[in-house]
Structure formats: structure tokens, C-alpha cells
JSON list of C-alpha atoms in Angstrom, two decimals:
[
{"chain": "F", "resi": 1, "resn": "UNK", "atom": "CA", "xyz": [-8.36, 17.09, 9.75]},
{"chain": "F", "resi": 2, "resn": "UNK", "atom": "CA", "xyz": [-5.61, 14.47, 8.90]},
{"chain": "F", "resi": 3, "resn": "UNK", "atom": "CA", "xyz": [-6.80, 12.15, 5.99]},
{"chain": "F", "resi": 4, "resn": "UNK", "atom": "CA", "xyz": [-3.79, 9.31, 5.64]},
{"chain": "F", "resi": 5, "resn": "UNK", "atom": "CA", "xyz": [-5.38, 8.93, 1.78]},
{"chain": "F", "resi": 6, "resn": "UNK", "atom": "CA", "xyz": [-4.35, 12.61, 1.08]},
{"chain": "F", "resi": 7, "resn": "UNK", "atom": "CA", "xyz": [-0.43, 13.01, -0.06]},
{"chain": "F", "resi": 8, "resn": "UNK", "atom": "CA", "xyz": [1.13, 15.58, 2.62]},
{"chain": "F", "resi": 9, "resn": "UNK", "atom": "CA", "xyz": [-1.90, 15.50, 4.89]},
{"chain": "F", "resi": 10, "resn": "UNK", "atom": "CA", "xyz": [-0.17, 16.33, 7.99]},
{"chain": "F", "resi": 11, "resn": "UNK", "atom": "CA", "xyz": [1.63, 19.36, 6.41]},
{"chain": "F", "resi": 12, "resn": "UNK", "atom": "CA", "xyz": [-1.68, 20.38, 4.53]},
{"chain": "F", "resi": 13, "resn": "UNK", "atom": "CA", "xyz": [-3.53, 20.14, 8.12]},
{"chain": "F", "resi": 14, "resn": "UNK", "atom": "CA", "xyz": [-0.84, 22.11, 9.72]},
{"chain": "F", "resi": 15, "resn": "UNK", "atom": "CA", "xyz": [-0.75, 25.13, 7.34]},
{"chain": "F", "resi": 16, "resn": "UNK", "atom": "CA", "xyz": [-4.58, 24.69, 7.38]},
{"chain": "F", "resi": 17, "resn": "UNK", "atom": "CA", "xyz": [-4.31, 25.66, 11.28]},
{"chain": "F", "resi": 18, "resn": "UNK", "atom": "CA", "xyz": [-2.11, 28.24, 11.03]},
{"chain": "F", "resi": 19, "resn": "UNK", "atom": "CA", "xyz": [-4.86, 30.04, 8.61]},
{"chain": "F", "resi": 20, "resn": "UNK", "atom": "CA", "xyz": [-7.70, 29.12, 10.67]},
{"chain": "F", "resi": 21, "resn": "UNK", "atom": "CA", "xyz": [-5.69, 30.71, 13.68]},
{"chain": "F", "resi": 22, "resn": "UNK", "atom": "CA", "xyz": [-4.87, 34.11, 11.47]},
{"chain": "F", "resi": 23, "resn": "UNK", "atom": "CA", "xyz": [-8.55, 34.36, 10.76]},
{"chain": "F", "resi": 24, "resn": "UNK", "atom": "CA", "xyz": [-9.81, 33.73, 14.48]},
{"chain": "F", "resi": 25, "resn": "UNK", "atom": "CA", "xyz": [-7.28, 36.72, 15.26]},
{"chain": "F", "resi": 26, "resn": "UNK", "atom": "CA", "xyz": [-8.30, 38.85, 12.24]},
{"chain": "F", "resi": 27, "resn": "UNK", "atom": "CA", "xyz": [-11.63, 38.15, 10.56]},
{"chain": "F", "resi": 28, "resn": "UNK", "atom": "CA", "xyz": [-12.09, 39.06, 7.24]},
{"chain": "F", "resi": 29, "resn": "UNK", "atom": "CA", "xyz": [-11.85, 42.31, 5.24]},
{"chain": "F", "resi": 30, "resn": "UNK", "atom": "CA", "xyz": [-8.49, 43.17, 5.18]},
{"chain": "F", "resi": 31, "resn": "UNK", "atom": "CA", "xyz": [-6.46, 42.96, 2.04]},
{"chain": "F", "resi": 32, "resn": "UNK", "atom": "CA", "xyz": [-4.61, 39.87, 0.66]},
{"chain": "F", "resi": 33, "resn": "UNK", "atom": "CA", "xyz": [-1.12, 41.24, 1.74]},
{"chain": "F", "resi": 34, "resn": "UNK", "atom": "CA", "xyz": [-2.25, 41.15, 5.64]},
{"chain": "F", "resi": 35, "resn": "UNK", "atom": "CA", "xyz": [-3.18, 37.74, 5.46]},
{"chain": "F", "resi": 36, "resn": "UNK", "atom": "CA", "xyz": [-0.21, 37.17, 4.28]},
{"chain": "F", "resi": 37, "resn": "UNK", "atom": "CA", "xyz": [2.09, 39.00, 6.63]},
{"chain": "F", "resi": 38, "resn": "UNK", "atom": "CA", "xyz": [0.01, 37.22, 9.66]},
{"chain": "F", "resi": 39, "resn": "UNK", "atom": "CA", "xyz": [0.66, 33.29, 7.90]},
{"chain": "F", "resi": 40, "resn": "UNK", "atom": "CA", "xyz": [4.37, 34.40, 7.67]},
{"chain": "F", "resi": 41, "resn": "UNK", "atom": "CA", "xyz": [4.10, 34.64, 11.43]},
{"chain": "F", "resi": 42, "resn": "UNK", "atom": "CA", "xyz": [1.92, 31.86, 12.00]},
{"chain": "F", "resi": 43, "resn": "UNK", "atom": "CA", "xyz": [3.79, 29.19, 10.19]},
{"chain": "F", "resi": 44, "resn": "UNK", "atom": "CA", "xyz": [7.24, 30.37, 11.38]},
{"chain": "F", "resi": 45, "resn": "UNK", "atom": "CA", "xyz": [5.68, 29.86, 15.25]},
{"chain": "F", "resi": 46, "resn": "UNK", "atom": "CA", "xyz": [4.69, 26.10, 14.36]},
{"chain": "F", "resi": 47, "resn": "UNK", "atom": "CA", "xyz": [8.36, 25.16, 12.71]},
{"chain": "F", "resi": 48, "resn": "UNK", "atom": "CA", "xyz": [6.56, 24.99, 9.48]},
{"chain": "F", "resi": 49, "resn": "UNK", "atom": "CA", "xyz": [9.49, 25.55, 6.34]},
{"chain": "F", "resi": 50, "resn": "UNK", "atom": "CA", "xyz": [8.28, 27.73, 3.37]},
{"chain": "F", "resi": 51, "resn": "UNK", "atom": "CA", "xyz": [9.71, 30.78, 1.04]},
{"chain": "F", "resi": 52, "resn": "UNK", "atom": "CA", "xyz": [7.38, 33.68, 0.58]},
{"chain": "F", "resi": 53, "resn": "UNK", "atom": "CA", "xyz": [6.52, 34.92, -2.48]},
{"chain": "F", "resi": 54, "resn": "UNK", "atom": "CA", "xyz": [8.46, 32.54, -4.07]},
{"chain": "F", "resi": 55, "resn": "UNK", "atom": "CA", "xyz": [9.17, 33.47, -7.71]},
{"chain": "F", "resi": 56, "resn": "UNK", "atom": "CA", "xyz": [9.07, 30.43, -9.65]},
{"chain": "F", "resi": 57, "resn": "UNK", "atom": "CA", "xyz": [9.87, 30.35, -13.65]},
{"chain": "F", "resi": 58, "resn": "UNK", "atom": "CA", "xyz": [7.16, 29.29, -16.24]},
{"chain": "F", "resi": 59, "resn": "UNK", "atom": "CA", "xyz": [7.67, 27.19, -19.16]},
{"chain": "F", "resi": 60, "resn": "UNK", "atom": "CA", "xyz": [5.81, 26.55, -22.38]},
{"chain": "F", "resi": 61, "resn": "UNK", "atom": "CA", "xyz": [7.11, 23.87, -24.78]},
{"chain": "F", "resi": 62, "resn": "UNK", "atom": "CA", "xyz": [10.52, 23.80, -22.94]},
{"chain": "F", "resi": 63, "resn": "UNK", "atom": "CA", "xyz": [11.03, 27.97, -23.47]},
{"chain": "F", "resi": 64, "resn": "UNK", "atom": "CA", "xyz": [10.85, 30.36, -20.17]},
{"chain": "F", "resi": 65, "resn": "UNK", "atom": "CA", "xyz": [8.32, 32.70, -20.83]},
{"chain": "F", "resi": 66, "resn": "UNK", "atom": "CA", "xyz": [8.23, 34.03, -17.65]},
{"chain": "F", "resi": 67, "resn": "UNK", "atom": "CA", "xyz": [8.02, 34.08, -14.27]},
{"chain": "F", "resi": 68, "resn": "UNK", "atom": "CA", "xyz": [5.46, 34.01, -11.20]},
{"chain": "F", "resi": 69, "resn": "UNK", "atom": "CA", "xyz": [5.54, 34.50, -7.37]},
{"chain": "F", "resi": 70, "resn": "UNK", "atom": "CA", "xyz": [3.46, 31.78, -5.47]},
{"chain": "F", "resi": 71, "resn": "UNK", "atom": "CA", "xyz": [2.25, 33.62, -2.09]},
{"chain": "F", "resi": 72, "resn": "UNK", "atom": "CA", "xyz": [3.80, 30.27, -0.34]},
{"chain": "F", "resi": 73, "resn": "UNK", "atom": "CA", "xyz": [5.77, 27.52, -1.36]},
{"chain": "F", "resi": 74, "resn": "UNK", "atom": "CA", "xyz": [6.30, 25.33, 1.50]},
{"chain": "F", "resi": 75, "resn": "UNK", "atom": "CA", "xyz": [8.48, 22.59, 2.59]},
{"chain": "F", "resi": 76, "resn": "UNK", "atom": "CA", "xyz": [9.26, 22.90, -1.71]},
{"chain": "F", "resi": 77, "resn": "UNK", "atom": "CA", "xyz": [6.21, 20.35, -2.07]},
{"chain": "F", "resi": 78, "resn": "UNK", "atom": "CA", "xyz": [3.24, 22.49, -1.51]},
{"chain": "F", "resi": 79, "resn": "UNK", "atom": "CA", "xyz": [1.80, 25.59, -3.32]},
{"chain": "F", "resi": 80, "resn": "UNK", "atom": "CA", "xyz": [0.05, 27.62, -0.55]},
{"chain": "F", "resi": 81, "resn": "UNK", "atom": "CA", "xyz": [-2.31, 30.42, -2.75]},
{"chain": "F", "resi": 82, "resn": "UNK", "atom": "CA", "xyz": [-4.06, 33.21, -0.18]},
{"chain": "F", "resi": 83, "resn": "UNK", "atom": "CA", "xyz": [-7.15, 35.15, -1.14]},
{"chain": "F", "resi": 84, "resn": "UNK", "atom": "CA", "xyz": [-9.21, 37.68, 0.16]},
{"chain": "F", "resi": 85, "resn": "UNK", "atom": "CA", "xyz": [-12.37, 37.86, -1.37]},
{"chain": "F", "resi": 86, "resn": "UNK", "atom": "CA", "xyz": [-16.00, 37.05, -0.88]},
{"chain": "F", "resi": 87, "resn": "UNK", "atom": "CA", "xyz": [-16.61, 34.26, -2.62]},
{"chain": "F", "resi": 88, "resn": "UNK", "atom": "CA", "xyz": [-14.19, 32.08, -4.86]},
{"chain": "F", "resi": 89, "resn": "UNK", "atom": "CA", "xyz": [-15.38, 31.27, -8.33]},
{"chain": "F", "resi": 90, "resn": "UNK", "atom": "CA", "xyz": [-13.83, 28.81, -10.51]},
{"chain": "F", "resi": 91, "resn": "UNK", "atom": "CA", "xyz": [-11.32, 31.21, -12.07]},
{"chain": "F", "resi": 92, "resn": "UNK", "atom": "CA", "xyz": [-9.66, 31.29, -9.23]},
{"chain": "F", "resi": 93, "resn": "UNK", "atom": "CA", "xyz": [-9.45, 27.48, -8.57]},
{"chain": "F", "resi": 94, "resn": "UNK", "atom": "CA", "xyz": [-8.12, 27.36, -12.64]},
{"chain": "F", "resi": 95, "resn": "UNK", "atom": "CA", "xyz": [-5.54, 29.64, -12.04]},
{"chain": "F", "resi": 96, "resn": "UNK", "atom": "CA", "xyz": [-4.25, 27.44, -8.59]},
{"chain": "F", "resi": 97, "resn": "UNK", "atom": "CA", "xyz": [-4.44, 24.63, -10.78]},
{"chain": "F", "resi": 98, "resn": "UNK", "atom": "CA", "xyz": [-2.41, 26.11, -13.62]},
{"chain": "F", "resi": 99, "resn": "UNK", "atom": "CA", "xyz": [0.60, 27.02, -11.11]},
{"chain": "F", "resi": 100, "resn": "UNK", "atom": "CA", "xyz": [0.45, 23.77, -9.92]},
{"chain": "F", "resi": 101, "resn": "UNK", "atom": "CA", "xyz": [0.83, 22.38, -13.32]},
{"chain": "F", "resi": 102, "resn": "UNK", "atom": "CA", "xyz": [3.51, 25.20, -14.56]},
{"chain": "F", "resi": 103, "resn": "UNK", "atom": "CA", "xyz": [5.72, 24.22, -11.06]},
{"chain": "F", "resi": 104, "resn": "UNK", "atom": "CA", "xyz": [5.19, 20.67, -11.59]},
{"chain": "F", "resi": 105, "resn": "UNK", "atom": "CA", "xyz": [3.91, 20.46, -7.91]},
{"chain": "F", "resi": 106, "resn": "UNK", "atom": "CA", "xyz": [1.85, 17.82, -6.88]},
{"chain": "F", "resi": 107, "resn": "UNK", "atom": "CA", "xyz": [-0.48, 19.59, -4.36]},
{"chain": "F", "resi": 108, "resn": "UNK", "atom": "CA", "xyz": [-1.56, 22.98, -3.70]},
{"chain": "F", "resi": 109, "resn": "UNK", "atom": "CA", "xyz": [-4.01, 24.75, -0.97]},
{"chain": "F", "resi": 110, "resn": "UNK", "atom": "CA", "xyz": [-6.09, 27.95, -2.12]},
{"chain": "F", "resi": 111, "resn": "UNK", "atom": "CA", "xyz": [-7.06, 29.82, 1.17]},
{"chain": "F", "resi": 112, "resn": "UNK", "atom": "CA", "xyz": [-9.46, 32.32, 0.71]},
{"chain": "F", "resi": 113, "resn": "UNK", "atom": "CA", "xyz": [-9.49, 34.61, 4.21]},
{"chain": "F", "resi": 114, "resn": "UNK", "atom": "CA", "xyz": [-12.54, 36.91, 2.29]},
{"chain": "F", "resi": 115, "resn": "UNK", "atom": "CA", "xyz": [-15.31, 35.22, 3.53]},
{"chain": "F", "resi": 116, "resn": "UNK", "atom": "CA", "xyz": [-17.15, 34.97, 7.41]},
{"chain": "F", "resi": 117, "resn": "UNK", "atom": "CA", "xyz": [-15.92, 31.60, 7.79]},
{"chain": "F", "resi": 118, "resn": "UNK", "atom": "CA", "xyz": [-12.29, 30.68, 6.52]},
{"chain": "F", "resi": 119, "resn": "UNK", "atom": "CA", "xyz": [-12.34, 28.97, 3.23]},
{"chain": "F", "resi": 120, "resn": "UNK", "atom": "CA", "xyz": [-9.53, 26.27, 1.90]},
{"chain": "F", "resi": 121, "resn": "UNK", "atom": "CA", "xyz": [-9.77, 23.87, -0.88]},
{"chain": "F", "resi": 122, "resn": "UNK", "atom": "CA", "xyz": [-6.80, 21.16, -1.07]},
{"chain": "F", "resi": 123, "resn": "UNK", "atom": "CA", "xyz": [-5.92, 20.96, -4.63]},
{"chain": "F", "resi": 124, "resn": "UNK", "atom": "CA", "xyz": [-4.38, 18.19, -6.66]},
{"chain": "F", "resi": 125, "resn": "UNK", "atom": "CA", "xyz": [-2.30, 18.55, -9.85]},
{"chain": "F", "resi": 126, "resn": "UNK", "atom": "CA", "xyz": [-3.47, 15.05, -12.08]},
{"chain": "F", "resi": 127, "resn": "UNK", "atom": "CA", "xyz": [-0.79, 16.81, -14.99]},
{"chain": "F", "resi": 128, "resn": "UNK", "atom": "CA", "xyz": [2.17, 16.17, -12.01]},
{"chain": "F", "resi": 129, "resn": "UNK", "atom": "CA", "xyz": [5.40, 14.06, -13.33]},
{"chain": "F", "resi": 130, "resn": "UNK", "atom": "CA", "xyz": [7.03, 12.55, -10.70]},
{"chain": "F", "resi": 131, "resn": "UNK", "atom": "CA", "xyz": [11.15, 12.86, -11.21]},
{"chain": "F", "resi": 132, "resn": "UNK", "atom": "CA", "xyz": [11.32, 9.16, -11.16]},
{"chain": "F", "resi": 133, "resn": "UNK", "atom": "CA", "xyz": [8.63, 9.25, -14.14]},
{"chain": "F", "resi": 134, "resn": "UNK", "atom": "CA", "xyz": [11.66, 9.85, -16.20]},
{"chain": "F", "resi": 135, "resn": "UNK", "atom": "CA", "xyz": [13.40, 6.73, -15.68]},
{"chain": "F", "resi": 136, "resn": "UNK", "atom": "CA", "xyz": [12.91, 3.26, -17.73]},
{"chain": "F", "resi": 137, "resn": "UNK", "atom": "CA", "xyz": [10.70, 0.51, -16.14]},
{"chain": "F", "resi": 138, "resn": "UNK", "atom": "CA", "xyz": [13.25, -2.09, -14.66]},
{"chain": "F", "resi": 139, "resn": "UNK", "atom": "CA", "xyz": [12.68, -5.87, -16.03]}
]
């Protein structure tokens, strides 16, 4: 599951594992908060760093507007969204993209434990600044 081209492909693959292990052990049709609970576990067993629920602030032209808690952010790199549903639909992949954009990370997962089969989509932010972005070309 490694892919060297992906940024943080060892980390993605390892939180990837700890989902597909929580849905081995617990199928699907329980609600979003269980899957949750069970990943807390799971990560915390395989050394993996991450705040829960992480309230993060959200910005728009410079001004707080607000705030929102992303399910996972771990190792402060990587936005970790959990669903329970059936089926994803593309609102749901627009509003993993828009945190991604509003916390200025570079790449997010959206796990969706709702379905027979687990279902993760790596997602990239293309809007991301890079702190060193900010700093003058050097002649």
C-alpha cells in the first residue's frame, strides 16, 4: 500500500491499517462515534501520534469566523475524516477538501466505515502554501 510518489505514504498506509483492522473487528453499521472510539485505540497500539477531535480555527480573508473539530489530526500533517455511511457522494469529498484548505494541510484521508468493504480516499489539498512559500527566492 506504500506509494514513494505519495507525500506521507507510510503514515497514510499506517492509519489506513489501523481502519482496515477496526472494520475486520466491527463491520459496518454502527455510528460514526464507534468508529471513532475503536481508531483511537487502534492507532495508539501502532505508536501512531494524533489529537482527536481536534478543534482547529477557520479563517476567511484573514478574520476567524469560526471554528471546526477534525475527527483526527495526526502527526499535525494529516487530516484523518471518518464516516459511516453507505455510500460517499461528492459532498462529502468537498467538504474534506475544504478543511484541508481552511487548515492549510497538505493531505487528508476520508474513511468511510458505512459500507461492506472499508472505503478510504487519500486526498490532496492543490490550494496548500508551504511555510517556506513565504520567503523570497534566493539569487
Amino acid at each position: 500500500m506504500i506509494n514513494e510518489q505519495y507525500k506521507y505514504s507510510e503514515l497514510t498506509s499506517k492509519i489506513i491499517g489501523c481502519a482496515m483492522t477496526v472494520h475486520k473487528a466491527l463491520g459496518n453499521g454502527f455510528q460514526e462515534v464507534i468508529y471513532q472510539r475503536a481508531l483511537e485505540i487502534e492507532m495508539r497500539l501502532s505508536g501512531i501520534e494524533f489529537n482527536r477531535e481536534f478543534q482547529m480555527p477557520i479563517f476567511y480573508k484573514e478574520v476567524q469566523i469560526g471554528t471546526r473539530r477534525v475527527d483526527f489530526l495526526v502527526e499535525g500533517i494529516i487530516s484523518v475524516e471518518l464516516i459511516a455511511i453507505t455510500k460517499l457522494e461528492d459532498v462529502h469529498f468537498a467538504q474534506a477538501i475544504n478543511y484541508l484548505e481552511a487548515y492549510n494541510l497538505e493531505i487528508g484521508l476520508l474513511i468511510n466505515f458505512g459500507e461492506t468493504s472499508l472505503n478510504f480516499k487519500r486526498l490532496t489539498n492543490k490550494k496548500f502554501k508551504s511555510p517556506k512559500s513565504n520567503e523570497s527566492p534566493k539569487s
